C-alpha positions as a LaTeX table, in Angstrom:
\begin{tabular}{lrrr}
\hline
Residue & $x$ (\AA) & $y$ (\AA) & $z$ (\AA) \\
\hline
Met1 & $-0.02$ & 0.00 & $-0.08$ \\
Thr2 & 1.41 & 3.42 & $-0.99$ \\
Glu3 & 1.55 & 6.54 & 1.13 \\
Thr4 & $-0.87$ & 8.43 & $-1.08$ \\
Leu5 & $-3.36$ & 5.50 & $-0.90$ \\
Arg6 & $-2.97$ & 5.33 & 2.94 \\
Leu7 & $-3.59$ & 9.07 & 3.33 \\
Thr8 & $-6.49$ & 9.18 & 0.88 \\
Glu9 & $-8.14$ & 6.32 & 2.84 \\
Ala10 & $-7.58$ & 8.13 & 6.15 \\
Leu11 & $-9.18$ & 11.28 & 4.75 \\
Ile12 & $-12.18$ & 9.40 & 3.34 \\
Arg13 & $-12.81$ & 7.81 & 6.72 \\
Arg14 & $-13.66$ & 11.30 & 8.08 \\
Pro15 & $-17.16$ & 12.13 & 7.09 \\
Ser16 & $-16.44$ & 15.85 & 6.26 \\
Val17 & $-19.78$ & 16.90 & 4.69 \\
Thr18 & $-19.90$ & 20.66 & 4.33 \\
Pro19 & $-18.98$ & 22.57 & 6.47 \\
Asp20 & $-17.67$ & 19.74 & 8.81 \\
Asp21 & $-13.90$ & 19.26 & 8.35 \\
Ala22 & $-14.11$ & 16.19 & 10.59 \\
Gly23 & $-10.44$ & 16.42 & 11.44 \\
Cys24 & $-9.15$ & 16.20 & 7.89 \\
Gln25 & $-7.10$ & 19.45 & 8.18 \\
Ala26 & $-5.62$ & 18.50 & 11.50 \\
Leu27 & $-4.42$ & 15.21 & 9.90 \\
Leu28 & $-2.79$ & 17.04 & 6.99 \\
Ala29 & $-1.43$ & 19.74 & 9.27 \\
Glu30 & 0.37 & 17.11 & 11.21 \\
Arg31 & 2.08 & 15.83 & 8.11 \\
Leu32 & 3.02 & 19.33 & 7.03 \\
Thr33 & 4.22 & 20.48 & 10.46 \\
Ala34 & 6.75 & 17.56 & 10.28 \\
Leu35 & 8.02 & 19.01 & 7.02 \\
Gly36 & 8.57 & 22.46 & 8.55 \\
Phe37 & 5.37 & 24.11 & 7.64 \\
Ala38 & 3.86 & 26.81 & 9.98 \\
Cys39 & 0.17 & 25.92 & 10.12 \\
Glu40 & $-2.62$ & 28.14 & 11.01 \\
Thr41 & $-6.34$ & 27.40 & 11.44 \\
Ile42 & $-8.61$ & 30.21 & 10.36 \\
Ala43 & $-12.25$ & 29.57 & 11.45 \\
Ser44 & $-15.19$ & 31.54 & 10.09 \\
Gly45 & $-18.83$ & 31.66 & 9.89 \\
Pro46 & $-21.78$ & 31.43 & 12.41 \\
Asp47 & $-21.98$ & 28.66 & 15.08 \\
Asp48 & $-24.48$ & 26.60 & 13.09 \\
Phe49 & $-22.14$ & 26.78 & 10.05 \\
Arg50 & $-18.68$ & 26.88 & 11.28 \\
Val51 & $-16.08$ & 26.63 & 8.54 \\
Thr52 & $-12.51$ & 25.33 & 9.23 \\
Asn53 & $-9.74$ & 26.73 & 7.00 \\
Leu54 & $-6.03$ & 25.88 & 6.93 \\
Trp55 & $-3.21$ & 28.10 & 5.84 \\
Ala56 & 0.28 & 26.42 & 5.98 \\
Leu57 & 3.49 & 27.91 & 4.66 \\
Arg58 & 7.05 & 26.61 & 4.37 \\
Pro59 & 9.04 & 29.70 & 3.50 \\
Ala60 & 12.33 & 29.46 & 1.52 \\
Ala61 & 15.55 & 30.84 & 2.91 \\
Ser62 & 15.32 & 33.84 & 0.62 \\
Pro63 & 12.30 & 36.24 & 0.93 \\
Asp64 & 12.43 & 36.80 & $-2.78$ \\
Ala65 & 11.92 & 33.15 & $-3.61$ \\
Pro66 & 8.65 & 32.44 & $-5.56$ \\
Val67 & 5.54 & 31.03 & $-3.60$ \\
Leu68 & 3.75 & 27.92 & $-4.95$ \\
Val69 & 0.52 & 27.15 & $-3.16$ \\
Phe70 & $-1.47$ & 23.93 & $-3.29$ \\
Ala71 & $-5.20$ & 24.69 & $-2.71$ \\
Gly72 & $-8.25$ & 22.48 & $-2.22$ \\
His73 & $-11.12$ & 21.50 & $-0.04$ \\
Thr74 & $-11.60$ & 18.80 & 2.61 \\
Asp75 & $-15.40$ & 19.05 & 2.58 \\
Val76 & $-17.61$ & 16.65 & 0.43 \\
Val77 & $-21.12$ & 16.60 & $-0.76$ \\
Pro78 & $-23.73$ & 14.51 & 1.01 \\
Thr79 & $-23.73$ & 10.87 & 0.17 \\
Gly80 & $-27.26$ & 10.42 & $-1.13$ \\
Pro81 & $-29.21$ & 7.28 & $-0.41$ \\
Leu82 & $-26.87$ & 4.93 & 1.51 \\
Glu83 & $-28.64$ & 1.83 & 0.29 \\
Arg84 & $-27.58$ & 2.62 & $-3.19$ \\
Trp85 & $-23.99$ & 2.53 & $-2.31$ \\
His86 & $-22.21$ & $-0.83$ & $-2.66$ \\
Ser87 & $-20.03$ & $-0.08$ & 0.32 \\
Asp88 & $-20.13$ & 2.51 & 3.13 \\
Pro89 & $-19.22$ & 5.79 & 1.56 \\
Phe90 & $-17.04$ & 6.67 & 4.53 \\
Ala91 & $-15.42$ & 3.35 & 4.76 \\
Pro92 & $-12.83$ & 3.38 & 1.93 \\
Thr93 & $-13.11$ & 0.08 & $-0.12$ \\
Ile94 & $-10.94$ & $-1.25$ & $-2.92$ \\
Arg95 & $-12.74$ & $-3.11$ & $-5.72$ \\
Asp96 & $-11.43$ & $-4.03$ & $-9.15$ \\
Gly97 & $-8.45$ & $-1.68$ & $-8.95$ \\
Lys98 & $-10.49$ & 1.25 & $-7.76$ \\
Leu99 & $-10.78$ & 3.07 & $-4.40$ \\
Tyr100 & $-14.37$ & 3.82 & $-3.53$ \\
Gly101 & $-15.64$ & 6.41 & $-1.00$ \\
Arg102 & $-17.21$ & 9.90 & $-0.80$ \\
Gly103 & $-14.50$ & 12.32 & $-1.67$ \\
Ala104 & $-12.26$ & 9.77 & $-3.38$ \\
Ser105 & $-11.96$ & 11.92 & $-6.52$ \\
Asp106 & $-13.39$ & 15.15 & $-5.23$ \\
Met107 & $-10.97$ & 15.84 & $-3.82$ \\
Lys108 & $-9.23$ & 13.83 & $-1.15$ \\
Ala109 & $-7.07$ & 11.99 & $-3.54$ \\
Ser110 & $-5.57$ & 15.35 & $-4.71$ \\
Leu111 & $-4.94$ & 16.52 & $-1.27$ \\
Ala112 & $-3.15$ & 13.32 & $-0.28$ \\
Ala113 & $-1.17$ & 13.41 & $-3.41$ \\
Met114 & $-0.13$ & 16.97 & $-2.82$ \\
Val115 & 1.12 & 16.17 & 0.66 \\
Val116 & 2.95 & 13.12 & $-0.39$ \\
Ala117 & 4.42 & 14.90 & $-3.31$ \\
Cys118 & 5.82 & 17.60 & $-1.03$ \\
Glu119 & 7.23 & 14.92 & 1.30 \\
Ala120 & 9.17 & 13.30 & $-1.62$ \\
Phe121 & 10.27 & 16.59 & $-3.03$ \\
Leu122 & 11.61 & 17.94 & 0.36 \\
Arg123 & 13.34 & 14.70 & 1.15 \\
Ala124 & 15.33 & 15.05 & $-2.10$ \\
His125 & 15.53 & 18.85 & $-1.91$ \\
Pro126 & 15.34 & 20.10 & 1.77 \\
Thr127 & 16.24 & 23.63 & 1.06 \\
Pro128 & 14.64 & 24.47 & $-2.27$ \\
Ala129 & 14.58 & 28.05 & $-3.72$ \\
Leu130 & 10.83 & 27.84 & $-3.53$ \\
Ser131 & 8.32 & 28.71 & $-0.73$ \\
Ile132 & 5.35 & 26.20 & $-0.63$ \\
Gly133 & 1.95 & 26.80 & 0.89 \\
Phe134 & $-1.28$ & 24.94 & 1.45 \\
Leu135 & $-4.74$ & 26.73 & 1.44 \\
Leu136 & $-7.48$ & 24.35 & 2.37 \\
Thr137 & $-11.13$ & 24.95 & 3.35 \\
Ser138 & $-14.18$ & 23.02 & 4.45 \\
Asp139 & $-16.59$ & 25.36 & 2.58 \\
Glu140 & $-16.07$ & 24.73 & $-1.18$ \\
Glu141 & $-18.96$ & 22.44 & $-1.76$ \\
Gly142 & $-21.37$ & 24.80 & 0.21 \\
Pro143 & $-22.10$ & 28.52 & $-0.07$ \\
Ala144 & $-18.37$ & 29.31 & $-0.22$ \\
Arg145 & $-18.76$ & 32.40 & 1.95 \\
Asp146 & $-16.43$ & 31.51 & 4.87 \\
Gly147 & $-13.94$ & 29.46 & 3.09 \\
Thr148 & $-11.11$ & 30.21 & 0.60 \\
Val149 & $-12.48$ & 33.79 & 0.08 \\
Val150 & $-11.87$ & 34.52 & 3.75 \\
Val151 & $-8.34$ & 33.15 & 3.72 \\
Cys152 & $-7.50$ & 35.08 & 0.57 \\
Glu153 & $-8.72$ & 38.30 & 2.11 \\
Ala154 & $-6.62$ & 37.64 & 5.24 \\
Leu155 & $-3.55$ & 36.97 & 3.04 \\
Arg156 & $-4.06$ & 40.03 & 1.07 \\
Gln157 & $-4.32$ & 42.21 & 4.23 \\
Arg158 & $-0.97$ & 40.58 & 5.47 \\
Gly159 & 0.67 & 41.36 & 2.26 \\
Gln160 & 1.38 & 37.71 & 1.61 \\
Arg161 & 2.62 & 37.27 & $-1.88$ \\
Leu162 & 1.51 & 34.29 & $-3.95$ \\
Asp163 & 3.05 & 33.61 & $-7.35$ \\
Trp164 & 1.64 & 30.20 & $-8.41$ \\
Cys165 & $-1.32$ & 28.12 & $-7.31$ \\
Ile166 & $-2.42$ & 24.64 & $-8.11$ \\
Val167 & $-5.96$ & 23.72 & $-7.19$ \\
Gly168 & $-6.63$ & 19.95 & $-6.91$ \\
Glu169 & $-10.06$ & 19.94 & $-8.59$ \\
Pro170 & $-10.77$ & 16.76 & $-10.59$ \\
Thr171 & $-10.16$ & 18.20 & $-14.11$ \\
Ser172 & $-9.13$ & 15.15 & $-16.11$ \\
Val173 & $-11.57$ & 13.50 & $-18.45$ \\
Gln174 & $-10.41$ & 10.06 & $-19.67$ \\
Arg175 & $-6.86$ & 9.93 & $-18.24$ \\
Thr176 & $-5.06$ & 11.70 & $-15.45$ \\
Gly177 & $-3.45$ & 14.76 & $-16.85$ \\
Asp178 & $-5.41$ & 14.95 & $-20.15$ \\
Met179 & $-6.92$ & 18.17 & $-19.22$ \\
Ile180 & $-6.12$ & 21.11 & $-16.87$ \\
Lys181 & $-8.12$ & 24.22 & $-16.23$ \\
Asn182 & $-6.26$ & 27.43 & $-16.81$ \\
Gly183 & $-9.20$ & 29.70 & $-16.19$ \\
Arg184 & $-12.95$ & 29.63 & $-15.39$ \\
Arg185 & $-15.96$ & 31.69 & $-16.38$ \\
Gly186 & $-17.53$ & 34.16 & $-14.16$ \\
Thr187 & $-20.85$ & 33.39 & $-12.56$ \\
Met188 & $-23.67$ & 35.92 & $-11.78$ \\
Ser189 & $-27.16$ & 35.29 & $-10.62$ \\
Gly190 & $-30.21$ & 37.46 & $-10.65$ \\
Arg191 & $-33.70$ & 37.33 & $-9.09$ \\
Leu192 & $-36.29$ & 39.20 & $-11.24$ \\
Thr193 & $-39.70$ & 39.89 & $-9.62$ \\
Ile194 & $-42.45$ & 41.32 & $-11.93$ \\
Lys195 & $-45.19$ & 43.11 & $-10.24$ \\
Gly196 & $-48.75$ & 42.71 & $-11.39$ \\
Ile197 & $-52.25$ & 42.97 & $-9.67$ \\
Gln198 & $-53.99$ & 39.71 & $-8.53$ \\
Gly199 & $-57.44$ & 39.16 & $-9.65$ \\
His200 & $-60.20$ & 36.74 & $-10.92$ \\
Ile201 & $-59.06$ & 35.18 & $-14.17$ \\
Ala202 & $-62.51$ & 35.80 & $-15.63$ \\
Tyr203 & $-62.05$ & 39.59 & $-15.12$ \\
Pro204 & $-58.52$ & 40.32 & $-16.59$ \\
His205 & $-59.36$ & 44.01 & $-16.97$ \\
Leu206 & $-59.46$ & 44.23 & $-13.19$ \\
Ala207 & $-56.05$ & 42.62 & $-12.78$ \\
Arg208 & $-52.66$ & 42.85 & $-14.30$ \\
Asn209 & $-50.92$ & 39.52 & $-15.16$ \\
Pro210 & $-47.19$ & 39.69 & $-14.44$ \\
Ile211 & $-46.47$ & 36.65 & $-16.55$ \\
His212 & $-47.95$ & 38.37 & $-19.53$ \\
Leu213 & $-45.89$ & 41.38 & $-18.79$ \\
Leu214 & $-42.80$ & 39.36 & $-18.49$ \\
Ala215 & $-43.05$ & 37.20 & $-21.65$ \\
Pro216 & $-41.96$ & 39.65 & $-24.41$ \\
Ala217 & $-38.86$ & 40.62 & $-22.37$ \\
Leu218 & $-38.12$ & 36.96 & $-21.45$ \\
Ala219 & $-38.18$ & 36.00 & $-25.10$ \\
Glu220 & $-35.61$ & 38.70 & $-25.86$ \\
Leu221 & $-33.38$ & 37.77 & $-22.96$ \\
Val222 & $-33.42$ & 34.09 & $-24.11$ \\
Ala223 & $-32.51$ & 35.18 & $-27.63$ \\
Thr224 & $-29.81$ & 37.71 & $-26.86$ \\
Arg225 & $-26.27$ & 37.04 & $-27.91$ \\
Trp226 & $-24.22$ & 38.52 & $-25.02$ \\
Asp227 & $-20.82$ & 38.29 & $-26.46$ \\
Glu228 & $-18.85$ & 36.06 & $-28.85$ \\
Gly229 & $-16.40$ & 34.69 & $-26.34$ \\
Asn230 & $-12.76$ & 34.60 & $-27.31$ \\
Ala231 & $-9.92$ & 32.19 & $-27.95$ \\
His232 & $-10.04$ & 31.04 & $-24.32$ \\
Phe233 & $-13.76$ & 31.16 & $-23.39$ \\
Pro234 & $-17.08$ & 30.18 & $-25.13$ \\
Pro235 & $-19.70$ & 32.94 & $-25.45$ \\
Thr236 & $-21.35$ & 34.15 & $-22.33$ \\
Ser237 & $-24.56$ & 32.08 & $-21.61$ \\
Trp238 & $-27.84$ & 33.16 & $-19.88$ \\
Gln239 & $-30.14$ & 30.60 & $-18.41$ \\
Val240 & $-33.38$ & 30.52 & $-16.43$ \\
Ser241 & $-33.26$ & 28.07 & $-13.41$ \\
Asn242 & $-36.60$ & 28.78 & $-11.82$ \\
Ile243 & $-39.91$ & 30.52 & $-12.43$ \\
His244 & $-42.42$ & 30.92 & $-9.60$ \\
Gly245 & $-45.86$ & 32.43 & $-10.27$ \\
Gly246 & $-49.41$ & 31.83 & $-9.36$ \\
Thr247 & $-51.34$ & 30.68 & $-6.27$ \\
Gly248 & $-51.89$ & 27.11 & $-7.43$ \\
Ala249 & $-55.53$ & 27.93 & $-8.25$ \\
Ser250 & $-56.59$ & 27.83 & $-11.87$ \\
Asn251 & $-58.95$ & 30.86 & $-11.65$ \\
Val252 & $-56.58$ & 33.36 & $-10.12$ \\
Ile253 & $-54.30$ & 35.76 & $-11.97$ \\
Pro254 & $-51.11$ & 35.94 & $-9.97$ \\
Gly255 & $-49.83$ & 39.14 & $-8.40$ \\
Thr256 & $-46.13$ & 38.48 & $-9.03$ \\
Val257 & $-43.90$ & 36.22 & $-10.98$ \\
Val258 & $-40.32$ & 35.51 & $-9.94$ \\
Val259 & $-37.60$ & 34.42 & $-12.28$ \\
Asp260 & $-34.23$ & 33.02 & $-11.14$ \\
Phe261 & $-31.43$ & 33.19 & $-13.73$ \\
Asn262 & $-27.75$ & 32.84 & $-14.12$ \\
Phe263 & $-25.04$ & 34.31 & $-16.38$ \\
Arg264 & $-21.83$ & 32.18 & $-16.96$ \\
Phe265 & $-19.70$ & 34.94 & $-18.60$ \\
Ser266 & $-16.40$ & 35.22 & $-20.36$ \\
Thr267 & $-13.74$ & 37.82 & $-20.05$ \\
Glu268 & $-15.37$ & 39.69 & $-22.94$ \\
Ser269 & $-18.34$ & 40.86 & $-20.48$ \\
Thr270 & $-18.42$ & 42.43 & $-17.07$ \\
Pro271 & $-21.05$ & 42.19 & $-14.34$ \\
Gln272 & $-21.82$ & 45.81 & $-14.81$ \\
Gly273 & $-22.18$ & 45.60 & $-18.52$ \\
Leu274 & $-24.44$ & 42.53 & $-18.34$ \\
Gln275 & $-26.63$ & 44.07 & $-15.57$ \\
Ala276 & $-27.04$ & 47.33 & $-17.69$ \\
Arg277 & $-28.15$ & 45.30 & $-20.70$ \\
Val278 & $-30.77$ & 43.35 & $-18.80$ \\
His279 & $-32.25$ & 46.57 & $-17.50$ \\
Glu280 & $-32.20$ & 48.01 & $-21.05$ \\
Ile281 & $-34.18$ & 44.97 & $-22.32$ \\
Leu282 & $-36.76$ & 45.29 & $-19.68$ \\
Ala283 & $-37.17$ & 48.94 & $-20.38$ \\
Arg284 & $-37.75$ & 48.31 & $-24.12$ \\
His285 & $-40.82$ & 46.15 & $-23.12$ \\
Gly286 & $-42.14$ & 48.88 & $-20.86$ \\
Leu287 & $-40.90$ & 47.47 & $-17.53$ \\
His288 & $-39.38$ & 50.03 & $-15.16$ \\
Pro289 & $-37.47$ & 49.40 & $-11.91$ \\
Gly290 & $-39.33$ & 49.88 & $-8.70$ \\
Thr291 & $-42.66$ & 50.44 & $-10.37$ \\
Asp292 & $-42.90$ & 47.22 & $-12.48$ \\
Tyr293 & $-40.10$ & 45.11 & $-11.23$ \\
Glu294 & $-37.31$ & 44.34 & $-8.68$ \\
Leu295 & $-34.11$ & 42.80 & $-9.53$ \\
Ser296 & $-31.37$ & 41.69 & $-7.11$ \\
Trp297 & $-27.97$ & 40.50 & $-8.33$ \\
Thr298 & $-25.36$ & 38.03 & $-6.83$ \\
Val299 & $-21.83$ & 37.91 & $-8.29$ \\
Gly300 & $-20.57$ & 34.46 & $-7.32$ \\
Gly301 & $-17.23$ & 34.95 & $-9.04$ \\
Leu302 & $-15.32$ & 36.80 & $-11.86$ \\
Pro303 & $-13.68$ & 35.03 & $-14.77$ \\
Phe304 & $-9.91$ & 34.34 & $-14.65$ \\
Leu305 & $-7.47$ & 33.18 & $-17.09$ \\
Thr306 & $-3.93$ & 32.07 & $-16.70$ \\
Pro307 & $-2.14$ & 32.28 & $-20.15$ \\
Arg308 & 0.89 & 30.25 & $-21.00$ \\
Gly309 & 3.80 & 30.99 & $-18.78$ \\
Pro310 & 5.89 & 29.53 & $-15.91$ \\
Leu311 & 3.03 & 27.70 & $-14.15$ \\
Val312 & 1.13 & 26.31 & $-17.25$ \\
Asp313 & 4.31 & 25.31 & $-18.75$ \\
Ala314 & 5.71 & 23.51 & $-15.66$ \\
Val315 & 2.45 & 21.63 & $-15.09$ \\
Ser316 & 2.17 & 20.75 & $-18.84$ \\
Ala317 & 5.74 & 19.50 & $-18.83$ \\
Ala318 & 5.32 & 17.52 & $-15.70$ \\
Ile319 & 2.22 & 15.79 & $-17.09$ \\
Arg320 & 4.15 & 14.94 & $-20.24$ \\
Asp321 & 7.12 & 13.68 & $-18.09$ \\
Val322 & 4.90 & 11.28 & $-16.11$ \\
Thr323 & 2.17 & 10.28 & $-18.58$ \\
Gly324 & 3.40 & 11.18 & $-21.95$ \\
Leu325 & 0.28 & 13.14 & $-22.55$ \\
Asp326 & 0.05 & 16.61 & $-24.10$ \\
Thr327 & $-2.49$ & 18.07 & $-21.81$ \\
Glu328 & $-5.45$ & 20.21 & $-23.00$ \\
Leu329 & $-5.92$ & 23.70 & $-21.53$ \\
Ser330 & $-9.67$ & 24.40 & $-20.80$ \\
Thr331 & $-11.89$ & 26.97 & $-19.21$ \\
Thr332 & $-15.09$ & 24.96 & $-19.35$ \\
Gly333 & $-17.20$ & 23.56 & $-16.47$ \\
Gly334 & $-18.47$ & 25.27 & $-13.36$ \\
Thr335 & $-16.68$ & 27.45 & $-10.85$ \\
Ser336 & $-14.05$ & 26.61 & $-8.26$ \\
Asp337 & $-12.19$ & 28.34 & $-5.51$ \\
Gly338 & $-9.70$ & 29.41 & $-8.11$ \\
Arg339 & $-12.01$ & 32.40 & $-8.68$ \\
Phe340 & $-11.03$ & 33.73 & $-5.25$ \\
Ile341 & $-7.42$ & 32.82 & $-5.41$ \\
Ala342 & $-6.98$ & 34.47 & $-8.72$ \\
Gln343 & $-7.78$ & 37.77 & $-7.06$ \\
Ile344 & $-4.43$ & 37.64 & $-5.19$ \\
Cys345 & $-2.41$ & 35.24 & $-7.21$ \\
Pro346 & $-1.43$ & 36.03 & $-10.84$ \\
Gln347 & $-1.23$ & 32.30 & $-12.08$ \\
Val348 & $-3.73$ & 29.76 & $-11.10$ \\
Val349 & $-4.46$ & 26.37 & $-12.61$ \\
Glu350 & $-6.54$ & 23.41 & $-11.73$ \\
Leu351 & $-5.23$ & 19.80 & $-11.94$ \\
Gly352 & $-6.68$ & 16.66 & $-10.62$ \\
Pro353 & $-7.89$ & 13.09 & $-11.47$ \\
Pro354 & $-10.69$ & 12.17 & $-13.82$ \\
Asn355 & $-14.18$ & 13.53 & $-12.81$ \\
Ala356 & $-16.38$ & 10.92 & $-14.15$ \\
Thr357 & $-17.82$ & 9.82 & $-10.70$ \\
Ile358 & $-17.66$ & 13.11 & $-8.71$ \\
His359 & $-20.84$ & 13.81 & $-6.55$ \\
Gln360 & $-22.19$ & 10.41 & $-7.68$ \\
Ile361 & $-23.20$ & 7.23 & $-5.76$ \\
Asp362 & $-20.10$ & 4.86 & $-5.62$ \\
Glu363 & $-17.62$ & 7.82 & $-6.30$ \\
Cys364 & $-14.23$ & 6.25 & $-7.00$ \\
Ile365 & $-10.74$ & 6.73 & $-8.40$ \\
Glu366 & $-8.39$ & 4.40 & $-10.16$ \\
Leu367 & $-5.59$ & 3.25 & $-7.72$ \\
Ala368 & $-3.03$ & 3.93 & $-10.65$ \\
Asp369 & $-4.34$ & 7.43 & $-10.69$ \\
Leu370 & $-3.13$ & 8.08 & $-7.16$ \\
Glu371 & 0.50 & 7.49 & $-8.05$ \\
Leu372 & 0.30 & 9.38 & $-11.37$ \\
Leu373 & $-1.12$ & 12.54 & $-9.65$ \\
Thr374 & 1.45 & 12.30 & $-6.81$ \\
Asp375 & 4.24 & 12.05 & $-9.46$ \\
Ile376 & 2.86 & 14.92 & $-11.54$ \\
Tyr377 & 2.73 & 17.25 & $-8.44$ \\
Arg378 & 6.23 & 16.31 & $-7.39$ \\
Arg379 & 7.54 & 16.84 & $-10.86$ \\
Thr380 & 5.88 & 20.20 & $-10.98$ \\
Leu381 & 7.54 & 21.26 & $-7.77$ \\
Glu382 & 10.99 & 20.20 & $-9.28$ \\
Arg383 & 10.34 & 22.09 & $-12.46$ \\
Leu384 & 9.15 & 25.33 & $-10.55$ \\
Ala385 & 12.13 & 25.02 & $-8.15$ \\
Gly386 & 14.51 & 24.71 & $-11.02$ \\
Val387 & 15.91 & 21.18 & $-9.98$ \\
Ala388 & 14.16 & 19.08 & $-12.73$ \\
\hline
\end{tabular}
């Protein structure tokens, strides 16, 4: 049994459903402390949703040495129906060359591989010209209000410099290393409430149907081309997630209709620009803020992009060294905590194992991927430290 497998199993045994870290970070901090890391726990959030964060740093001898941070999350999503699992999701089980358990691929294997890679790297190079950090949270799968964003703000206030960051999200598709994320789209949600006048459906002249008021503007919003994207990002998308209107009775015109929607936007658009265009469309259809509608916005994250440079080149070369693959750079998919780290770190990429079973019943990872991932992280350390 390898060190990465043992550590991954130990993490899976801890039922760390958001926001409960369940001791995962303490276990990792113990390993990191033995390597010379200074470990700090940063707790945040109310008592009924207390989030545990870990910031660990092993500074190089020179204050001018570059800083590489490994980032990730110890929390996992709920298991779903236990009876549908073929084994206890928090009792790591090996079957047919795979390790099963909640968090196996998202993302306890990545965390274990990062720590074991650092152990191997520092055994061979005990005084590298490279500072190494770990930024871990138990609030990535949840609302993400008291996790990485809080640590990043604390580091910003301290003036802590970060040069490179690798987030252990499961980015691979078919084989470990075949895809890395060198950016992500931004996300912004809106809640639009159209105001009408409730009334009897047989007397529409005495009422004002908000669904009818909304329909022409909604059609234009759906048909709008927000931008064309660019070489790194697909065009910005706008999608409705929920529509709520009506009392449930078939003979009542509703008084309001509420529409929840979301933008996933490229670097070609800004939150302010998209918001202004939505208001313009509503105005074209006779809808005016305050009088006819209310609209609230939540910006979940800004888009970020790490072009080819020292970090992308080092990670790509490490993948090629270990697997022989020429990795694909991608900005597709959902959001990650990379969106927060990118606000204080100029180069951020995401690299992890295949994501085919994440959040699913019987989540698993190939045993071989544990070693590949460990070797890729170690090789990346060597390349960035100039000892490859």
